C-alpha cells in the first residue's frame, strides 16, 4: 500500500462540490448563463505582451533560473518606484514568481519551523485558502482570523491576543481583498507593521489586485516601511493587472534577507518562469496604458452591477477595488441564494466557499462582458419581480 500525506488527506474535498456540479450542469445546458464565479476575466492579453512572448521563443530552450532575468527584476523594481514610490534593489530585493499562487503557497516552506513553538500562520477568513494550505503542508498551523463587515474585512493585529501572536511566525494580509474587494490605507499597514515588529512576525502582503481599483490607487505594505523593508514581503502578479492568468508571472519584493532565503528555496521547487514568459512579463510591467484601459472596462461592469444591487435594496459591502462585488445574501443564507440564482442562470460564489467568515455573503466576479452584465441584472430583476429569489 502506497503511503499518503495525512495533512493532505485531512484537507478533504470542496465542501460546495454539489453546488459546483449544478453550476457545471447549467454551463453545459442550453439556457443563457451569466458566469460570475471564477476570478478569471475574458478580456484578452494586450497584443504587445503576446508579441514579446512569441519574439522570445528561440530555437534553443534552456532552463530558466529561479532568480530570474535581471531585466525582469529591474522592470518590477521600476514599477514599484513609479506606482508606489518604493525603492527596491532589483539584485537583492526582488525575485520573480510563476504567478503569486505558488509564491504564496511556498513561502511557509522557507519560514516555518515545523517543530518550533511559533509555527502558526495568521490570515483572514473569508480569504484566499492557499494561505492556510501552504502553512499546513509546510508543517505549520493555519490560524484563520475571522474578518467582519464591521471591521471593514481587514485583519487587525492590534485586536489579537498577545499569546496568539506569540505562537505565530507570520501573517498574511491581502488588500485589495479577495473575496470582499475591501481596501486598506497606509495607516492600516503602518499599524500592522508596528505589531509585527513588536512581536517578530513577518508581514506578508498579497497585493495581486493592486492595479484593479476605482477611486484611488491602493498603497503597498512596502510604502509603510519608510525604506527599511525588514520583515515585510509584498507579492505582486501580472494575472489581474495585465490579463495574464495563463502566463503565470508575478514577483516577491521586500526584505533582502528573506529574498535571499527564497532564492535558496526556490531552485528546489522548479517554478522558475520560462524565459519567454519573463520576456512578456518585462513588456507588461513596463507598460501602464493597458492597465488603465482594463481598469476602465471593469469600472463599467462594476457600475452596472453595483447600480442594480443598490436599486434592488441588496446590501453591498467592501467592493471598493478588485473585480469582485460582495453582497449580503437576501434571506441570510448565501448557499440558498446562490442556488436560487443558479436557477435563473446566474452563477455566483457563496461566501462560505472562502471560509466560515463568508457565511451570509456572496461574491460576484465581474467576468461577463458589459453586455453580459446588463443581461444578467435584467434576468436577476425579472426573477425578483417574479418572486423566484429569497428576500
Ligand atoms: C488573493 C489572491 N492571491 C493570489 C492569487 C493567485 O493569483 P496568481 O497566481 O494568478 O497571481 C489569487 C487568484 O485568484 C487571489 O485571489
Coordinates of C-alpha atoms and ligand atoms in Angstrom, one line a residue:
X1 CA 0.0 0.0 0.0
X2 CA 1.4 3.4 -1.0
X3 CA 1.6 5.8 1.9
X4 CA -0.1 9.2 1.8
X5 CA 0.4 12.6 3.5
X6 CA -2.1 12.7 6.3
X7 CA -2.1 16.5 6.2
X8 CA -3.2 16.4 2.6
X9 CA -5.7 13.7 3.3
X10 CA -7.3 15.8 6.1
X11 CA -7.8 18.7 3.7
X12 CA -10.7 16.9 2.1
X13 CA -12.6 18.0 -1.0
X14 CA -14.6 21.1 -1.8
X15 CA -17.5 21.4 0.7
X16 CA -19.5 23.0 -2.1
X17 CA -18.9 20.3 -4.7
X18 CA -22.6 19.7 -5.1
X19 CA -23.2 23.3 -5.9
X20 CA -20.3 23.3 -8.4
X21 CA -21.8 20.3 -10.1
X22 CA -25.0 22.1 -10.6
X23 CA -23.2 25.1 -11.9
X24 CA -21.3 22.9 -14.4
X25 CA -24.6 21.3 -15.5
X26 CA -26.0 24.8 -16.1
X27 CA -22.9 25.8 -18.0
X28 CA -23.3 22.7 -20.2
X29 CA -27.1 23.3 -20.8
X30 CA -28.9 25.3 -23.4
X31 CA -30.2 28.3 -21.5
X32 CA -28.4 31.6 -21.0
X33 CA -25.6 31.5 -18.4
X34 CA -24.1 34.5 -16.7
X35 CA -21.0 33.2 -15.0
X36 CA -19.8 35.4 -12.2
X37 CA -18.0 32.6 -10.4
X38 CA -14.4 32.3 -11.4
X39 CA -12.0 35.3 -11.0
X40 CA -10.6 34.9 -14.5
X41 CA -12.0 37.6 -16.8
X42 CA -12.3 37.1 -20.5
X43 CA -10.5 40.3 -21.6
X44 CA -7.6 39.5 -23.9
X45 CA -3.9 39.8 -23.0
X46 CA -2.7 43.0 -24.8
X47 CA -1.1 42.3 -28.2
X48 CA 2.4 43.8 -27.4
X49 CA 2.7 41.4 -24.5
X50 CA 1.8 38.4 -26.6
X51 CA 4.2 39.6 -29.3
X52 CA 7.0 39.9 -26.7
X53 CA 6.5 36.3 -25.7
X54 CA 6.4 35.0 -29.3
X55 CA 9.5 37.0 -30.2
X56 CA 11.4 35.4 -27.3
X57 CA 10.8 31.8 -28.3
X58 CA 14.1 30.9 -29.8
X59 CA 15.4 27.6 -31.4
X60 CA 17.1 26.5 -28.2
X61 CA 15.3 26.2 -24.9
X62 CA 17.3 26.4 -21.7
X63 CA 16.4 26.0 -18.0
X64 CA 15.3 29.4 -16.6
X65 CA 16.9 30.4 -13.3
X66 CA 14.8 30.9 -10.1
X67 CA 16.5 34.3 -9.6
X68 CA 15.0 35.4 -12.9
X69 CA 16.4 37.7 -15.6
X70 CA 18.0 40.9 -14.3
X71 CA 15.8 42.9 -16.7
X72 CA 12.6 41.4 -15.2
X73 CA 13.7 42.2 -11.7
X74 CA 14.6 45.7 -12.9
X75 CA 11.2 46.1 -14.5
X76 CA 9.4 45.1 -11.3
X77 CA 11.6 47.5 -9.2
X78 CA 10.8 50.3 -11.7
X79 CA 7.1 49.6 -11.4
X80 CA 7.3 49.7 -7.6
X81 CA 9.1 53.1 -7.8
X82 CA 6.5 54.5 -10.3
X83 CA 3.4 53.1 -8.8
X84 CA 4.3 53.2 -5.1
X85 CA 7.3 55.5 -4.7
X86 CA 9.0 52.4 -3.2
X87 CA 12.8 51.9 -3.7
X88 CA 14.0 48.3 -4.2
X89 CA 17.4 47.0 -5.2
X90 CA 16.5 44.6 -8.1
X91 CA 19.6 42.5 -7.3
X92 CA 18.7 41.7 -3.7
X93 CA 15.1 42.7 -3.0
X94 CA 13.1 41.2 -5.9
X95 CA 12.6 37.7 -7.1
X96 CA 10.1 36.7 -9.8
X97 CA 7.5 34.0 -9.3
X98 CA 5.3 31.9 -11.5
X99 CA 2.2 33.9 -10.6
X100 CA 1.5 34.6 -6.9
X101 CA -0.3 31.4 -6.1
X102 CA 2.8 29.2 -5.9
X103 CA 4.7 32.0 -4.2
X104 CA 2.1 32.3 -1.5
X105 CA 2.0 28.5 -1.2
X106 CA 5.7 28.1 -0.9
X107 CA 6.6 30.9 1.4
X108 CA 6.0 28.9 4.6
X109 CA 8.5 26.3 3.4
X110 CA 11.2 28.9 3.9
X111 CA 9.9 30.2 7.2
X112 CA 8.0 27.7 9.3
X113 CA 9.9 25.6 11.8
X114 CA 7.6 22.5 11.9
X115 CA 8.8 21.6 15.4
X116 CA 9.1 25.1 16.8
X117 CA 6.6 26.9 19.0
X118 CA 6.0 29.7 16.5
X119 CA 4.5 27.7 13.7
X120 CA 1.1 29.4 13.4
X121 CA 0.3 31.4 10.2
X122 CA -2.4 34.1 10.6
X123 CA -4.6 35.0 7.7
X124 CA -8.1 36.5 7.3
X125 CA -11.3 34.4 6.8
X126 CA -13.0 34.8 4.4
X127 CA -9.9 34.7 2.3
X128 CA -7.7 33.0 -0.3
X129 CA -7.5 29.4 1.0
X130 CA -3.9 29.0 -0.1
X131 CA -2.6 30.9 2.9
X132 CA -3.8 28.2 5.2
X133 CA -3.0 25.3 2.9
X134 CA 0.6 26.4 2.3
X135 CA 1.1 26.7 6.1
X136 CA -0.3 23.3 6.8
X137 CA 1.7 21.4 4.1
X138 CA 4.9 23.1 5.3
X139 CA 4.3 21.6 8.8
X140 CA 2.8 24.8 10.3
X141 CA -0.6 25.5 11.7
X142 CA -3.2 27.5 9.8
X143 CA -4.7 30.1 12.1
X144 CA -7.5 32.0 10.4
X145 CA -8.8 35.2 11.9
X146 CA -12.4 36.0 11.3
X147 CA -13.0 39.2 9.3
X148 CA -16.2 41.1 9.5
X149 CA -18.3 43.7 7.7
X150 CA -18.0 46.0 10.7
X151 CA -14.2 45.6 10.7
X152 CA -14.0 46.5 7.0
X153 CA -12.9 43.0 6.2
X154 CA -9.4 43.9 7.5
X155 CA -7.3 41.6 9.7
X156 CA -6.4 43.8 12.6
X157 CA -3.4 42.5 14.6
X158 CA -3.9 45.2 17.2
X159 CA -7.1 43.4 18.3
X160 CA -5.4 39.9 18.6
X161 CA -4.4 38.5 22.0
X162 CA -0.7 38.5 22.7
X163 CA -0.4 34.8 23.2
X164 CA -1.9 34.1 19.8
X165 CA 0.6 36.5 18.2
X166 CA 3.4 34.7 20.2
X167 CA 2.5 31.4 18.5
X168 CA 2.7 32.9 15.0
X169 CA 5.7 33.4 12.7
X170 CA 3.9 35.4 10.0
X171 CA 0.6 37.0 9.0
X172 CA -0.9 37.3 5.5
X173 CA -2.8 40.4 4.7
X174 CA -4.5 40.9 1.3
X175 CA -5.8 44.2 0.0
X176 CA -7.5 44.8 -2.3
X177 CA -9.1 41.8 -0.8
X178 CA -10.5 38.6 -2.3
X179 CA -13.4 37.9 -1.9
X180 CA -14.7 41.2 -0.5
X181 CA -12.9 43.8 -2.6
X182 CA -12.1 45.7 0.6
X183 CA -9.1 48.1 0.5
X184 CA -6.7 49.3 3.2
X185 CA -5.0 52.6 3.6
X186 CA -1.4 53.4 4.5
X187 CA -2.3 53.9 8.2
X188 CA -3.6 50.4 8.3
X189 CA -0.2 49.0 7.1
X190 CA 1.7 51.2 9.5
X191 CA -0.3 49.9 12.4
X192 CA 0.0 46.2 11.4
X193 CA 3.7 46.6 10.7
X194 CA 4.2 48.1 14.2
X195 CA 2.6 45.0 15.8
X196 CA 4.6 42.7 13.5
X197 CA 7.9 44.4 14.5
X198 CA 7.0 44.3 18.2
X199 CA 6.2 40.5 18.0
X200 CA 8.7 39.4 15.4
X201 CA 6.2 38.4 12.8
X202 CA 6.7 38.6 9.1
X203 CA 4.2 40.8 7.4
X204 CA 3.4 39.1 4.1
X205 CA 1.2 41.2 1.9
X206 CA -0.7 39.7 -1.1
X207 CA -1.1 42.6 -3.5
X208 CA -2.2 40.8 -6.6
X209 CA -5.2 43.0 -7.1
X210 CA -3.2 46.2 -6.6
X211 CA -4.0 47.6 -10.0
X212 CA -7.7 46.9 -10.1
X213 CA -9.0 50.0 -8.3
X214 CA -11.7 52.6 -8.9
X215 CA -11.5 55.6 -6.6
X216 CA -7.8 55.9 -5.6
X217 CA -4.8 53.6 -6.1
X218 CA -4.3 51.4 -3.0
X219 CA -1.0 51.5 -1.2
X220 CA 1.6 48.7 -0.9
X221 CA 2.6 47.4 2.5
X222 CA 6.1 48.4 1.4
X223 CA 5.1 52.0 1.5
X224 CA 4.7 51.7 5.3
X225 CA 8.3 50.7 5.9
X226 CA 9.9 54.2 5.2
X227 CA 12.6 52.5 3.2
X228 CA 13.5 49.8 5.7
X229 CA 11.8 46.7 4.3
X230 CA 13.0 44.3 7.1
X231 CA 10.2 41.9 8.0
X232 CA 7.9 42.8 5.0
X233 CA 7.3 41.0 1.7
X234 CA 4.9 42.1 -1.0
X235 CA 3.5 39.6 -3.5
X236 CA 2.5 41.1 -6.9
X237 CA 1.2 39.5 -10.0
X238 CA 0.5 40.2 -13.7
X239 CA -2.5 37.9 -13.7
X240 CA -5.1 40.5 -12.9
X241 CA -3.1 43.6 -13.8
X242 CA -2.4 42.6 -17.3
X243 CA -4.8 39.8 -18.1
X244 CA -2.1 37.2 -17.9
X245 CA -3.5 34.5 -15.7
X246 CA -2.4 31.8 -18.1
X247 CA 1.2 33.1 -18.3
X248 CA 2.0 32.5 -14.6
X249 CA 4.1 35.5 -13.7
X250 CA 4.5 37.6 -10.6
X251 CA 7.1 38.7 -8.2
X252 CA 8.0 38.9 -4.5
X253 CA 9.6 42.1 -3.2
X254 CA 10.9 43.4 0.1
X255 CA 13.2 42.3 2.9
X256 CA 16.6 41.4 1.3
X257 CA 17.4 38.6 3.9
X258 CA 14.1 36.9 3.2
X259 CA 14.5 37.3 -0.6
X260 CA 17.9 35.6 -0.2
X261 CA 16.3 32.8 1.7
X262 CA 13.7 32.4 -1.0
X263 CA 16.4 32.3 -3.6
X264 CA 17.8 29.4 -1.7
X265 CA 14.5 27.6 -1.5
X266 CA 13.0 28.3 -4.9
X267 CA 15.6 26.5 -7.2
X268 CA 14.4 23.3 -5.4
X269 CA 10.8 24.0 -6.2
X270 CA 11.1 24.2 -10.0
X271 CA 8.7 27.1 -10.6
X272 CA 11.1 29.4 -12.4
X273 CA 9.1 31.0 -15.3
X274 CA 10.3 30.1 -18.8
X275 CA 12.5 32.9 -20.3
X276 CA 9.8 33.7 -23.0
X277 CA 7.3 34.3 -20.2
X278 CA 9.8 36.5 -18.5
X279 CA 10.2 38.5 -21.7
X280 CA 6.4 39.0 -21.9
X281 CA 6.4 40.0 -18.2
X282 CA 9.1 42.6 -18.8
X283 CA 6.9 44.2 -21.6
X284 CA 3.9 44.0 -19.3
X285 CA 5.5 45.7 -16.2
X286 CA 6.9 48.5 -18.4
X287 CA 3.6 49.5 -19.8
X288 CA 0.8 51.2 -17.9
X289 CA -1.6 52.1 -20.7
X290 CA -3.2 48.7 -21.0
X291 CA -3.7 48.6 -17.2
X292 CA -5.6 51.8 -17.3
X293 CA -7.7 50.5 -20.2
X294 CA -8.5 47.3 -18.3
X295 CA -9.5 49.2 -15.2
X296 CA -12.0 51.3 -17.3
X297 CA -13.6 48.0 -18.5
X298 CA -14.0 46.7 -15.0
X299 CA -15.3 50.1 -13.8
X300 CA -18.1 50.0 -16.4
X301 CA -19.1 46.5 -15.5
X302 CA -18.9 47.3 -11.8
X303 CA -21.2 50.4 -12.3
X304 CA -23.9 48.1 -13.9
X305 CA -23.8 45.5 -11.1
X306 CA -23.5 47.9 -8.2
X307 CA -26.2 50.1 -9.6
X308 CA -28.5 47.2 -9.9
X309 CA -27.8 45.9 -6.3
X310 CA -28.4 49.3 -4.8
X311 CA -31.7 49.8 -6.7
X312 CA -32.8 46.3 -5.6
X313 CA -32.0 47.1 -2.0
X314 CA -29.4 44.5 -1.6
X315 CA -26.6 45.4 0.8
X316 CA -23.1 45.7 -0.7
X317 CA -20.0 45.7 1.5
X318 CA -16.3 46.1 0.7
X319 CA -16.3 46.2 -3.2
X320 CA -14.0 49.3 -3.3
X321 CA -11.5 47.6 -5.6
X322 CA -10.7 44.2 -7.4
X323 CA -13.1 42.9 -9.9
X324 CA -15.3 41.4 -7.2
X325 CA -18.6 42.6 -5.8
X326 CA -19.5 41.4 -2.3
X327 CA -23.1 41.5 -1.2
X328 CA -25.2 40.3 1.7
X329 CA -27.5 37.3 0.9
X330 CA -31.1 38.4 0.9
X331 CA -32.8 35.9 3.3
X332 CA -29.4 35.4 5.1
X333 CA -28.3 32.1 3.5
X334 CA -25.6 32.5 0.9
X335 CA -25.8 29.0 -0.4
X336 CA -29.6 29.0 -0.7
X337 CA -29.4 32.4 -2.5
X338 CA -26.6 31.1 -4.9
X339 CA -28.8 28.0 -5.7
X340 CA -31.8 30.2 -6.4
X341 CA -29.6 32.5 -8.7
X342 CA -28.4 29.4 -10.5
X343 CA -32.0 28.5 -11.4
X344 CA -32.2 31.8 -13.3
X345 CA -28.8 31.3 -15.0
X346 CA -26.6 33.5 -12.7
X347 CA -23.6 31.8 -11.2
X348 CA -22.3 33.5 -8.1
X349 CA -20.0 32.2 -5.3
X350 CA -21.5 31.6 -1.9
X351 CA -19.3 33.5 0.7
X352 CA -18.8 30.3 2.7
X353 CA -16.6 29.0 -0.2
X354 CA -13.9 31.4 1.1
X355 CA -14.2 30.2 4.7
X356 CA -16.8 30.2 7.5
X357 CA -16.3 34.0 7.8
X358 CA -18.1 34.3 4.4
X359 CA -21.4 32.8 5.6
X360 CA -24.3 35.1 4.7
X361 CA -22.5 36.9 1.8
X362 CA -21.9 36.2 -1.9
X363 CA -19.2 37.2 -4.4
X364 CA -19.7 38.2 -8.0
X365 CA -16.6 38.2 -10.2
X366 CA -17.1 40.7 -13.0
X367 CA -16.2 38.2 -15.7
X368 CA -19.1 38.6 -18.2
X369 CA -18.8 41.4 -20.7
X370 CA -20.6 44.7 -20.2
X371 CA -23.5 43.4 -22.3
X372 CA -23.5 40.2 -20.3
X373 CA -23.6 42.1 -17.0
X374 CA -26.6 44.1 -18.4
X375 CA -28.4 41.0 -19.4
X376 CA -27.6 39.3 -16.1
X377 CA -29.0 42.1 -14.0
X378 CA -32.2 42.2 -16.2
X379 CA -32.6 38.5 -15.6
X380 CA -32.0 39.0 -11.8
X381 CA -34.5 41.8 -11.7
X382 CA -37.1 39.7 -13.5
X383 CA -36.5 36.9 -11.0
X384 CA -37.1 39.3 -8.1
X385 CA -40.3 40.6 -9.7
X386 CA -41.5 37.0 -10.2
X387 CA -40.7 36.2 -6.6
X388 CA -38.2 33.5 -7.5
X389 CA -35.5 34.6 -5.1
X390 CA -35.3 34.7 -1.3
X391 CA -35.9 38.2 0.0
Ligands
LIG1 C1 -6.0 36.7 -3.1 C2 -5.3 36.0 -4.2 N1 -4.0 35.8 -4.1 C3 -3.3 35.2 -5.1 C4 -4.0 34.7 -6.2 C5 -3.2 34.0 -7.3 O1 -3.1 34.7 -8.4 P1 -2.0 34.4 -9.5 O2 -1.3 33.1 -9.1 O3 -2.7 34.2 -10.8 O4 -1.0 35.5 -9.4 C6 -5.3 34.9 -6.4 C7 -6.0 34.3 -7.5 O5 -7.2 34.5 -7.7 C8 -6.0 35.6 -5.3 O6 -7.3 35.8 -5.4

